[in-house]
Short mmCIF file of C-alpha atoms in Angstrom, two decimals:
data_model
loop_
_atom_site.label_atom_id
_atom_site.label_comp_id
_atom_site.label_asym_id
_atom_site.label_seq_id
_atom_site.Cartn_x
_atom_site.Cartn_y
_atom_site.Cartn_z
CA UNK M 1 -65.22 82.84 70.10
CA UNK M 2 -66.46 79.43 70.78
CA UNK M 3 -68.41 79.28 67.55
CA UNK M 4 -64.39 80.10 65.82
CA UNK M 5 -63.80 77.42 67.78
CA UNK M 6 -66.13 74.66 67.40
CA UNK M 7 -65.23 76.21 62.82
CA UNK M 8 -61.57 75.50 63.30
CA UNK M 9 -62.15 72.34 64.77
CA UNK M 10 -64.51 70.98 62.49
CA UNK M 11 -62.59 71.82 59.69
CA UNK M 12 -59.60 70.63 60.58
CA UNK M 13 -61.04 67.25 61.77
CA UNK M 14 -63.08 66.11 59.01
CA UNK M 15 -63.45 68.93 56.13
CA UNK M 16 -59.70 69.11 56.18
CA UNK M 17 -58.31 65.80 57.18
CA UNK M 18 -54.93 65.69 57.30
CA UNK M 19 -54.12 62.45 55.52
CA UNK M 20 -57.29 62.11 53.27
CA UNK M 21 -57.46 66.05 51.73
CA UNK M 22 -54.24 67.24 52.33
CA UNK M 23 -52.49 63.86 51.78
CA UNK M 24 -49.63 64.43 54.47
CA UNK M 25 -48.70 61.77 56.84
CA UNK M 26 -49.35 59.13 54.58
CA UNK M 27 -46.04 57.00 55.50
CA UNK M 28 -47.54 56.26 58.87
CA UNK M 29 -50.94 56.06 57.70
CA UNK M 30 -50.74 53.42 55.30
CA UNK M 31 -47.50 51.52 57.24
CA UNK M 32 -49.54 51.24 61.14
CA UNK M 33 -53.03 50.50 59.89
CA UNK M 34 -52.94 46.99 59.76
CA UNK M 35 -54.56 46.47 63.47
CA UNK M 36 -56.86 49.03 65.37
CA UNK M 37 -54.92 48.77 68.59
CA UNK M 38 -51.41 49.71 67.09
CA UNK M 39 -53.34 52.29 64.82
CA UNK M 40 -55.38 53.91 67.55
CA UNK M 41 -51.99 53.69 69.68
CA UNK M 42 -50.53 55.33 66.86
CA UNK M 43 -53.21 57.90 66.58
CA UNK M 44 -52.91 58.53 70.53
CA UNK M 45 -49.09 59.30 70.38
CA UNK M 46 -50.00 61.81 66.95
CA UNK M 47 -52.47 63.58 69.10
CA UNK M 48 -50.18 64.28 72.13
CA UNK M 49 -46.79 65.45 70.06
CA UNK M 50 -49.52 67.84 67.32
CA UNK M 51 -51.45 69.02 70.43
CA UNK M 52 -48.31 69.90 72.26
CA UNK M 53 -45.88 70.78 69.34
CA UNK M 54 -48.56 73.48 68.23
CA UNK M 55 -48.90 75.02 71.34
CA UNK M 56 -44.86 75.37 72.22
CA UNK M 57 -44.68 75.85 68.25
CA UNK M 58 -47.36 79.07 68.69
CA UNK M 59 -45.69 80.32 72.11
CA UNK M 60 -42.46 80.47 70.40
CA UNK M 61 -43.33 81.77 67.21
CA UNK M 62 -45.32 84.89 69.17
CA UNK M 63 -42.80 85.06 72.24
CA UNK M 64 -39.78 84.77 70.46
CA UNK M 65 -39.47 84.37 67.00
CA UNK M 66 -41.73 87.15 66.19
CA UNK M 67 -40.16 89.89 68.83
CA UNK M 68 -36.77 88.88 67.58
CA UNK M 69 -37.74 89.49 63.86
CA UNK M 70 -36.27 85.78 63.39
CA UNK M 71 -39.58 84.45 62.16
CA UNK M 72 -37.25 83.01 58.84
CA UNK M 73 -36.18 80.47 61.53
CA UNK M 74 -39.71 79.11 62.31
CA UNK M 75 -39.38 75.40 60.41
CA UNK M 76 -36.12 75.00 62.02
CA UNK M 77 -37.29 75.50 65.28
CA UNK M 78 -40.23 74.09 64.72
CA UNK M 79 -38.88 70.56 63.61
CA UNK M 80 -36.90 70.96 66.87
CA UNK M 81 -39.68 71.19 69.19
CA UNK M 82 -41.29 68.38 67.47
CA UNK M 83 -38.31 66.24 67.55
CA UNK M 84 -37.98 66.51 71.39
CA UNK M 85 -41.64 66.12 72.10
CA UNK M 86 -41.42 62.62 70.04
CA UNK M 87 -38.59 61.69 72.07
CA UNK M 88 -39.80 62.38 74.70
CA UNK M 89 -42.95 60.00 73.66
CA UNK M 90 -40.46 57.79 72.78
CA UNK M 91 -39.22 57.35 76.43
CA UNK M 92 -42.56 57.57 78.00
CA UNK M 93 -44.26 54.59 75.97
CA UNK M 94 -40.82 52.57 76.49
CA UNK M 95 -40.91 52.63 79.70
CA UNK M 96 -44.99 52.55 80.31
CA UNK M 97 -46.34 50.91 77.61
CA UNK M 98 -43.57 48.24 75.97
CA UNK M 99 -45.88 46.08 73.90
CA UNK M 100 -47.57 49.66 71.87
CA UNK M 101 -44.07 50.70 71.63
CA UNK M 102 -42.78 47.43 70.25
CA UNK M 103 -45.83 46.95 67.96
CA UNK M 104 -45.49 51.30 66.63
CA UNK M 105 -41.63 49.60 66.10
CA UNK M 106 -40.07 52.37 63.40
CA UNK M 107 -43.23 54.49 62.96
CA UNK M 108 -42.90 56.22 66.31
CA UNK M 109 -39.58 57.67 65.40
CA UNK M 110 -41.25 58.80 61.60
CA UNK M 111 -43.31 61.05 63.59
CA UNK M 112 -40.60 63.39 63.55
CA UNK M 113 -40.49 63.78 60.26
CA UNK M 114 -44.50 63.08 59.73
CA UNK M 115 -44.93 66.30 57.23
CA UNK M 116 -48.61 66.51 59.21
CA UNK M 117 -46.49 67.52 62.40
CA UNK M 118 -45.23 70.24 60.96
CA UNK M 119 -47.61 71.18 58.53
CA UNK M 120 -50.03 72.01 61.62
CA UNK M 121 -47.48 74.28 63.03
CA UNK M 122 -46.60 76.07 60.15
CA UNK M 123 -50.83 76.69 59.25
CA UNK M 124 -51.05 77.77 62.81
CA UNK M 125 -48.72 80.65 61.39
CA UNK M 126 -50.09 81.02 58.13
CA UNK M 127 -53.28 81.36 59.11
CA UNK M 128 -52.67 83.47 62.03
CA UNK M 129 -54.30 81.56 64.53
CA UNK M 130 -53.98 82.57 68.41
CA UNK M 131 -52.34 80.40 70.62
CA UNK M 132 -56.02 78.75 71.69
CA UNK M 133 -57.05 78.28 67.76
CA UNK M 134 -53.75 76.87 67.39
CA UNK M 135 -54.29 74.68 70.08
CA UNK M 136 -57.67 73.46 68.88
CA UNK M 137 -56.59 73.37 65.02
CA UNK M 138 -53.49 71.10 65.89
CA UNK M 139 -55.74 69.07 68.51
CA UNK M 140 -58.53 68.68 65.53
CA UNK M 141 -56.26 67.64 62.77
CA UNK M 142 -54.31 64.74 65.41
CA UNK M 143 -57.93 64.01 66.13
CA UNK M 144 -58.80 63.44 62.06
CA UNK M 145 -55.72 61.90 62.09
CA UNK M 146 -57.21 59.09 64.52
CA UNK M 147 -60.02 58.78 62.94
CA UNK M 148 -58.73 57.99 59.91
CA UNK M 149 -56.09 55.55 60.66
CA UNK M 150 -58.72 53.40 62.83
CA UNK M 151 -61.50 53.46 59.88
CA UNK M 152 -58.52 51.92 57.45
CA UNK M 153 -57.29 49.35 60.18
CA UNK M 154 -60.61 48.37 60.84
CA UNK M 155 -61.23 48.39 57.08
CA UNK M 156 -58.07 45.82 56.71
CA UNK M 157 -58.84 43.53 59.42
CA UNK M 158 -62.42 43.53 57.87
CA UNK M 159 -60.42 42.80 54.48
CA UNK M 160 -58.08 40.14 55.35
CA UNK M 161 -61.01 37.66 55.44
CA UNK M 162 -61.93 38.76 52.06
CA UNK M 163 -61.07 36.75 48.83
CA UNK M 164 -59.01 39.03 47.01
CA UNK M 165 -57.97 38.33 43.52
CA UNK M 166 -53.75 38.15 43.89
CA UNK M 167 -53.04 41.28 42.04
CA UNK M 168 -54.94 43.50 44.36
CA UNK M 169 -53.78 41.84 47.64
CA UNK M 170 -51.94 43.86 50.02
CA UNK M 171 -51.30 47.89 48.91
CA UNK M 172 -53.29 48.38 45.99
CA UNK M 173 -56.47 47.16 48.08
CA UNK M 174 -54.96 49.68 50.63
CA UNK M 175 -54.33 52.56 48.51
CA UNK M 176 -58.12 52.06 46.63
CA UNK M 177 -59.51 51.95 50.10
CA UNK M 178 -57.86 55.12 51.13
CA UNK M 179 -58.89 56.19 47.87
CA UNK M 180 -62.61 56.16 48.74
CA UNK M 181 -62.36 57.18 52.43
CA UNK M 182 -61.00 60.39 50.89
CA UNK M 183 -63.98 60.67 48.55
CA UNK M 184 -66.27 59.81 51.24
CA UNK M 185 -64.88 62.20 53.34
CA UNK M 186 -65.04 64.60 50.86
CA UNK M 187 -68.37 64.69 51.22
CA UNK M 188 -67.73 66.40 54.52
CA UNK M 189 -67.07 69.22 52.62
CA UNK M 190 -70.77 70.42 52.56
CA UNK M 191 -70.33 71.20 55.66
CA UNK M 192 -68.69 74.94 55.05
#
C-alpha cells in the first residue's frame, strides 16, 4: 500500500506535473511567477484547496454521488466544492495574511476555475483512486504545482538582470522558459 503510495505520488508530482505535462493551470502559472514569495504563496493556497477539494470531492463522489446513481452530476458538484474551499481561502488570507492576499490580487479568485483543480478531482474518479490515493494524488500534483511555479519565479527574477534582446522581453522569454522546464522535466519520465 505504501509503495501505491509513494507511485501515485511520484507521478503525480514530477512524472505528471500538472502545468508542465498536462499543461493545465497555466493562467496562474505564467500570471504569479514573477516573485518567489507571491509564487510560493500562490503554490501554498493551490496545495490547501487540491488537497482538500479532492478529499470532500472523493467522499462525495463515493458517499453520495455514487449511492444515488447521480455520478452525471460529479463536475457540477465538484466545481462547487472547489468554489467554497477558495472562498473560504479567500477569507482566511484576508484576514491573516493581507500583504500575500494583496500581492495573489485576481489570481486567488482564478483558482476556482484553475482547470488543475478540477482536473485532480475528476482523475481521482477516473482512475478509481480510494479516498487515501486521492488524497495523496491531489496533495502530489498541488505539490508539482509548487514546485514549478517557484523554479519559473526564481528563473524570472534570475532573468530580469539579464540583457534581453527587446523582442524576447517579457512572455516569450517566459513561455521558452516554461518551454524547457517541461522538457527537463520530461526527463522525469524515466522514472516509470
Amino acid at each position: 500500500m505504501i509503495q501505491q503510495l509513494i507511485i501515485i505520488a511520484i507521478g503525480s508530482a514530477f512524472i505528471n506535473n500538472v502545468v508542465l505535462s498536462q499543461f493545465l493551470g497555466i493562467c496562474p502559472f505564467l500570471g504569479v511567477s514573477k516573485k518567489i514569495n507571491t509564487a510560493a504563496g500562490m503554490g501554498s493556497a493551490v496545495v490547501f484547496v487540491i488537497t482538500l477539494a479532492s478529499a470532500v470531492a472523493g467522499v462525495i463522489y463515493r458517499f453520495i454521488l455514487v449511492p444515488l446513481d447521480i455520478t452525471y452530476l460529479q463536475t457540477i458538484v465538484f466545481i462547487l466544492v472547489i468554489a467554497a474551499l477558495v472562498q473560504f481561502v479567500e477569507m482566511f488570507l484576508k484576514k491573516k495574511m493581507k500583504g500575500l492576499y494583496q500581492a495573489l490580487g485576481v489570481y486567488l479568485p482564478l483558482i476556482t476555475t484553475n482547470c488543475a483543480v478540477l482536473g485532480v478531482a475528476l482523475t481521482n474518479v477516473q482512475k478509481e483512486y480510494s479516498l487515501l490515493e486521492g488524497v495523496v494524488n491531489g496533495f502530489a500534483t498541488a505539490v508539482g504545482f509548487l514546485v514549478a511555479i517557484v523554479i519559473l519565479a526564481g528563473l524570472r527574477e534570475k532573468m530580469e538582470y539579464n540583457d534581453i534582446p527587446k523582442p524576447f522581453r517579457g512572455m516569450p522569454t517566459v513561455l521558452l522558459t516554461a518551454c524547457l522546464m517541461a522538457i527537463a522535466f520530461f526527463g522525469f519520465s524515466g522514472l516509470k
